[in-house]
Coordinates of C-alpha atoms and ligand atoms in Angstrom, one line a residue:
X1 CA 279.0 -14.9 -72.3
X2 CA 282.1 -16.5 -73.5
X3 CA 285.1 -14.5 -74.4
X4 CA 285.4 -12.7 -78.0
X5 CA 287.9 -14.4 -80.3
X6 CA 290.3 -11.9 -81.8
X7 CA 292.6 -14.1 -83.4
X8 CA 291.5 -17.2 -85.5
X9 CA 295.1 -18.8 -86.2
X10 CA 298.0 -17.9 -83.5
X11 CA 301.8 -19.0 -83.4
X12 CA 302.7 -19.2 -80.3
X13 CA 306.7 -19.2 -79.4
X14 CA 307.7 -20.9 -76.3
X15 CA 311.2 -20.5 -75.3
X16 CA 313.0 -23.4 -73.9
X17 CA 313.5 -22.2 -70.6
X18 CA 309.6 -22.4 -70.3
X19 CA 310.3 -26.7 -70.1
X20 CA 312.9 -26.4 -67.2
X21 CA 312.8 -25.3 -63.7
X22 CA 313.4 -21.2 -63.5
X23 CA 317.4 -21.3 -64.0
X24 CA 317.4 -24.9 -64.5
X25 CA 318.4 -27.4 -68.1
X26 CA 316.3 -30.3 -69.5
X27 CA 312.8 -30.9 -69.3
X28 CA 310.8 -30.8 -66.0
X29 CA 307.5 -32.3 -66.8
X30 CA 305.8 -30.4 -64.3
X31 CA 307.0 -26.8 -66.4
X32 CA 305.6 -28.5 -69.3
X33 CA 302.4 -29.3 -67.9
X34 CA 302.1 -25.8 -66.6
X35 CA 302.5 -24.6 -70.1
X36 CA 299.6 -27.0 -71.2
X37 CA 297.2 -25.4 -68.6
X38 CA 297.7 -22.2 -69.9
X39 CA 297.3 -23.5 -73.5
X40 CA 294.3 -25.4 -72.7
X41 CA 291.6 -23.0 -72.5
X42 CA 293.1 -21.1 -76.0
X43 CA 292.7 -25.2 -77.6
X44 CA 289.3 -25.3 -76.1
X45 CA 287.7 -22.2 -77.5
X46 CA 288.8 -23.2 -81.5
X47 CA 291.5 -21.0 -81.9
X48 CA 293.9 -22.9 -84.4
X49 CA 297.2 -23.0 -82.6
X50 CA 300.9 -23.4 -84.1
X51 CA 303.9 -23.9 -82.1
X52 CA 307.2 -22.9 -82.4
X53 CA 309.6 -24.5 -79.7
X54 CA 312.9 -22.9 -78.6
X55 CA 315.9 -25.3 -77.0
X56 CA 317.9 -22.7 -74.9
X57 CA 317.0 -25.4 -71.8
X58 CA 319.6 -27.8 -73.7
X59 CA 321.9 -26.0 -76.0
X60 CA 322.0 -22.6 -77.6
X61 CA 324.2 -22.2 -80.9
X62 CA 326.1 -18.8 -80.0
X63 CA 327.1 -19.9 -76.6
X64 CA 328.2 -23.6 -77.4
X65 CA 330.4 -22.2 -80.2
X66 CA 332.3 -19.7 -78.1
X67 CA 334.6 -22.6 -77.5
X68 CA 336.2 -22.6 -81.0
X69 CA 336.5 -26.2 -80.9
X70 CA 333.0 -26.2 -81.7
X71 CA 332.1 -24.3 -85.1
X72 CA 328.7 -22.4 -84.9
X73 CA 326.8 -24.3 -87.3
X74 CA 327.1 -27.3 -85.5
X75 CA 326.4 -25.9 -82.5
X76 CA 323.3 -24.3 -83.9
X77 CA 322.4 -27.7 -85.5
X78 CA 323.2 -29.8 -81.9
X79 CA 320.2 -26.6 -80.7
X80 CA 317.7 -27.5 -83.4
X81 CA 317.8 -31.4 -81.6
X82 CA 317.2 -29.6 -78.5
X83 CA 314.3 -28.1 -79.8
X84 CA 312.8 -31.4 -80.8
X85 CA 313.5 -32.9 -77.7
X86 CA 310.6 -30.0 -76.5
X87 CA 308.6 -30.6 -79.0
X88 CA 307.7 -34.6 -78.4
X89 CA 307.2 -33.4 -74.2
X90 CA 305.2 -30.7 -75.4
X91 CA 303.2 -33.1 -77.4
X92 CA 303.0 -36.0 -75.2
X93 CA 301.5 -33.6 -72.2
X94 CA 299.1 -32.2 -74.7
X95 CA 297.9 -35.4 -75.9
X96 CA 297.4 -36.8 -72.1
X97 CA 294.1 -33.8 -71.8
X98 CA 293.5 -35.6 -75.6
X99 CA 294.1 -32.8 -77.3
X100 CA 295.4 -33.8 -80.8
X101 CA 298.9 -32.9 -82.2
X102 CA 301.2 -33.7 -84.8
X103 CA 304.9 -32.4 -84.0
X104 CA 306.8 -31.0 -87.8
X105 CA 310.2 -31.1 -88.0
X106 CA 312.3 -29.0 -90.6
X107 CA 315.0 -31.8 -90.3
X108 CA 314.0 -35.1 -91.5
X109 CA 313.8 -37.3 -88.5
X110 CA 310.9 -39.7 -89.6
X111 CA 310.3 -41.8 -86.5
X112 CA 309.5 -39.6 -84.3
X113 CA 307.8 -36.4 -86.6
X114 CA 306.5 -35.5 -89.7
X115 CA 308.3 -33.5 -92.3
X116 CA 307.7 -29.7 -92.1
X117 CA 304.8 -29.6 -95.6
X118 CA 303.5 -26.0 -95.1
X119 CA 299.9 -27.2 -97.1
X120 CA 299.9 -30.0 -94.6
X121 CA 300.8 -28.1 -91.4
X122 CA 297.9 -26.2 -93.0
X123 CA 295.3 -28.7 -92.8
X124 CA 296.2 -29.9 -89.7
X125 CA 295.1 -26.5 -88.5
X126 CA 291.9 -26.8 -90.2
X127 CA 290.9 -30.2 -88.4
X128 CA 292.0 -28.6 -84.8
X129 CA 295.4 -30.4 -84.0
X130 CA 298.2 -28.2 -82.7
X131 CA 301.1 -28.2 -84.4
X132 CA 304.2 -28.0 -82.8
X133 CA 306.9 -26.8 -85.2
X134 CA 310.3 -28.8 -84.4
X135 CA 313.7 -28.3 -85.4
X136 CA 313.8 -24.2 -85.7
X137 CA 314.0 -23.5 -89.2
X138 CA 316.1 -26.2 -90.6
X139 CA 318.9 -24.0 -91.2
X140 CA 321.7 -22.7 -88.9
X141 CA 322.4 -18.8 -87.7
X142 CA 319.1 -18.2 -86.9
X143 CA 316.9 -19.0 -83.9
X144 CA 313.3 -20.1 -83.1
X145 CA 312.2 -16.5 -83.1
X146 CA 312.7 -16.1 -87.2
X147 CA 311.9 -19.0 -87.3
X148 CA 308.2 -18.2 -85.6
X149 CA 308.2 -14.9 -88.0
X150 CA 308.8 -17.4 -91.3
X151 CA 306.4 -20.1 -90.1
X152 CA 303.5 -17.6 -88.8
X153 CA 304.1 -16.0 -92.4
X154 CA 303.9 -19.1 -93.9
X155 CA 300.6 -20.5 -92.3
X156 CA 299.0 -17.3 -92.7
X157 CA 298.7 -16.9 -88.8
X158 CA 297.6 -13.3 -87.7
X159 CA 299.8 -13.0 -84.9
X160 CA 303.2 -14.0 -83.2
X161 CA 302.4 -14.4 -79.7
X162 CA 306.3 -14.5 -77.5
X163 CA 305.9 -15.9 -74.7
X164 CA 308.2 -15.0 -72.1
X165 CA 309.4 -14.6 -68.2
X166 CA 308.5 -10.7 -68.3
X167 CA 305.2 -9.1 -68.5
X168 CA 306.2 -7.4 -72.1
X169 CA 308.9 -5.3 -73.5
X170 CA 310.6 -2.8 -70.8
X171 CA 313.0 0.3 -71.5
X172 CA 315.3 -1.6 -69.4
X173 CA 315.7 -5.3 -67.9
X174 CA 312.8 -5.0 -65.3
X175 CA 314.8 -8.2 -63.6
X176 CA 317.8 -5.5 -63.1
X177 CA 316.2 -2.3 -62.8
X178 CA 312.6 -2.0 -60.7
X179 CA 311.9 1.2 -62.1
X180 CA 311.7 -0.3 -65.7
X181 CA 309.2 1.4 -67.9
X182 CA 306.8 -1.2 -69.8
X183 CA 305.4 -0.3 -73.3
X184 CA 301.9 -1.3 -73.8
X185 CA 302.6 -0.7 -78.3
X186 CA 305.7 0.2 -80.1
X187 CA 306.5 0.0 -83.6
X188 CA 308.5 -2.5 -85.5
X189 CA 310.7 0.3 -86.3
X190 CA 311.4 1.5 -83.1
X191 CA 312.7 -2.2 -81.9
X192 CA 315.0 -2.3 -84.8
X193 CA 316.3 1.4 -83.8
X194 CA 316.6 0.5 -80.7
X195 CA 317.6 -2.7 -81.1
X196 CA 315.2 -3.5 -78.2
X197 CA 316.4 -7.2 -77.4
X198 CA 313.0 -8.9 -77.5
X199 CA 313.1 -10.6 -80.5
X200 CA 316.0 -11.5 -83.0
X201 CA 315.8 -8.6 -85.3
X202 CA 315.5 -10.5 -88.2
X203 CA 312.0 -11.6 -87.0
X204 CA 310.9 -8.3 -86.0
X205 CA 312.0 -7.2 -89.8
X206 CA 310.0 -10.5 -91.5
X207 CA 307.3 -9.3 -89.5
X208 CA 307.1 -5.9 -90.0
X209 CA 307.6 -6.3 -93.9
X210 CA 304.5 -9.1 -93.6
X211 CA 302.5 -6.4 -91.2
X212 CA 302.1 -9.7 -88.4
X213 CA 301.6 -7.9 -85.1
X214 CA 303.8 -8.9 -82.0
X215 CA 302.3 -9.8 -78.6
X216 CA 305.2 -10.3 -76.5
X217 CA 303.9 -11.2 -72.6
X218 CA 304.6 -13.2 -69.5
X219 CA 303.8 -17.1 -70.7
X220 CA 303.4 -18.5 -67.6
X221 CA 300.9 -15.6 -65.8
X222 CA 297.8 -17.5 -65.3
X223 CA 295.2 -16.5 -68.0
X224 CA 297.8 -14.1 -70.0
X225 CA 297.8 -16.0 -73.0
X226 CA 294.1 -16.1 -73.4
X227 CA 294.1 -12.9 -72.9
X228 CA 296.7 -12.1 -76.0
X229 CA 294.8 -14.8 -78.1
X230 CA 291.2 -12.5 -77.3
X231 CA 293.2 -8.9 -77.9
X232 CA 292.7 -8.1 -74.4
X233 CA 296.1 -5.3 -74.6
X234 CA 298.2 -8.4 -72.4
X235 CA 301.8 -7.5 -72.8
X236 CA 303.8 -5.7 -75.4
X237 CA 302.1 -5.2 -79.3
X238 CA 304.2 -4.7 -81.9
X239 CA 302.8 -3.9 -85.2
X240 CA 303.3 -0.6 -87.4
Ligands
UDP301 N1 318.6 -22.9 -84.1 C1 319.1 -22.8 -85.4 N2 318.2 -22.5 -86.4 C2 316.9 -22.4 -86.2 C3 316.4 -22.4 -84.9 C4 317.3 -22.7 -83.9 O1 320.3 -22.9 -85.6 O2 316.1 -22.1 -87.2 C5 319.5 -23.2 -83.0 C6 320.3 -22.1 -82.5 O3 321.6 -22.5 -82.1 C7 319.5 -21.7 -81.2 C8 319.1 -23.1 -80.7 O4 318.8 -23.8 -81.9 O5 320.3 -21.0 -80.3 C9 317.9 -23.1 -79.8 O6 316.9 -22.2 -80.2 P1 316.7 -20.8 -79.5 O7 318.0 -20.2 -79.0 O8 315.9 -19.9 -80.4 O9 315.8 -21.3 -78.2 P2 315.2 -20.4 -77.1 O10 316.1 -19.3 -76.7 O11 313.9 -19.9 -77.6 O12 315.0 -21.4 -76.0

């Protein structure tokens, strides 16, 4: 018997380090097409997949502006082109196992995507192409991650799914300390007290005032994010 579906309509965020080499900057297509493999199975089954792509692999905002000859808005602008650099890799390997996409962006960049049109991102769901959400939110001072809360809120998706390098969300950095203590649950409020550093807290706030569970789990683990997408208590949830 095929798997359960728990959830219907998942945003998945994918960080930009998951397009590069562990450690490493730009896109390596074989990390992309790893990423595809472990989406595939999720696309087979029906689940209606957004995607919201990070651009640490290029450039991230805070760090490029900590040379003040570089204000912070255009740095975070220069990372929202990073992220749509992702996007179109993320969409080309997708399309090569002809799985249809249409990549969004929240900048106008009309050769190479669509404009972000929540009714239309909406549709697209409906007829089974993933969308792959380009260009953050549009807006600088924010990252991906809020921008994964706004756009899950917005396409009435039932859960964020945060992909990441760790298997979930630790007392401590489990790369630094082996004795780190994973949480299976925890509450919103408990990652805004302790300003656990999973998420940017202004997505953990967006979700917890929209009640959208977290799954935060390791990306890459083979079968993990099948397991998130059929409830199967992968990783870290974080709901109320
Ligand atoms: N960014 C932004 N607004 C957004 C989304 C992203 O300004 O709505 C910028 C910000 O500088 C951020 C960079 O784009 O650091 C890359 O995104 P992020 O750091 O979230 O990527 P990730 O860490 O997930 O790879």
């Amino acid at each position: 018997m095929s798997e359960p579906i728990r959830y219907k309509r998942v945003l998945i965020k994918v960080s930009g380090e998951s397009f590069c080499q562990a450690g490493g900057f730009g896109i390596h297509p074989a990390a992309v097409a790893s990423l595809v493999k472990e989406l595939l199975p999720v696309i087979e089954m029906g689940v209606e997949v957004a995607m919201v792509v990070g651009g640490g692999n290029f450039v991230r905002g805070k760090d490029l502006a900590a040379d003040p000859r570089i204000q912070r808005a255009t740095a975070d602008y220069m990372g929202m082109m990073a992220t749509v650099i992702n996007a179109l890799s993320l969409q080309d390997t997708l399309e090569s196992h002809n799985i249809p996409t249409r990549v969004m962006g929240a900048i106008a960049m009309t050769a190479i995507c669509e404009p972000w049109i929540r009714r239309r991102a909406v549709r697209h769901l409906e007829k089974g192409r993933v969308v792959i959400l380009a260009a953050g939110t549009g807006s600088p001072f924010v990252t991906t991650d809020t921008c994964a809360a706004l756009r899950a809120s917005e396409l009435n998706a039932e859960v964020v799914l945060k992909g990441t390098k760790v298997d979930g969300v630790f007392d401590s950095d489990p790369m630094l300390n082996p004795t780190a203590r994973k949480y299976d649950r925890l509450t919103y409020r408990k990652v805004l007290a302790d300003a656990l550093g999973v998420m940017d807290l202004t997505a953990i706030s967006m979700c917890m005032e929209r009640k959208l569970p977290i799954v935060v789990f390791e990306l890459l683990k083979p079968g993990n994010l099948l397991g998130a997408v059929c409830g199967k208590g992968i990783g870290t949830l974080i709901a109320e």
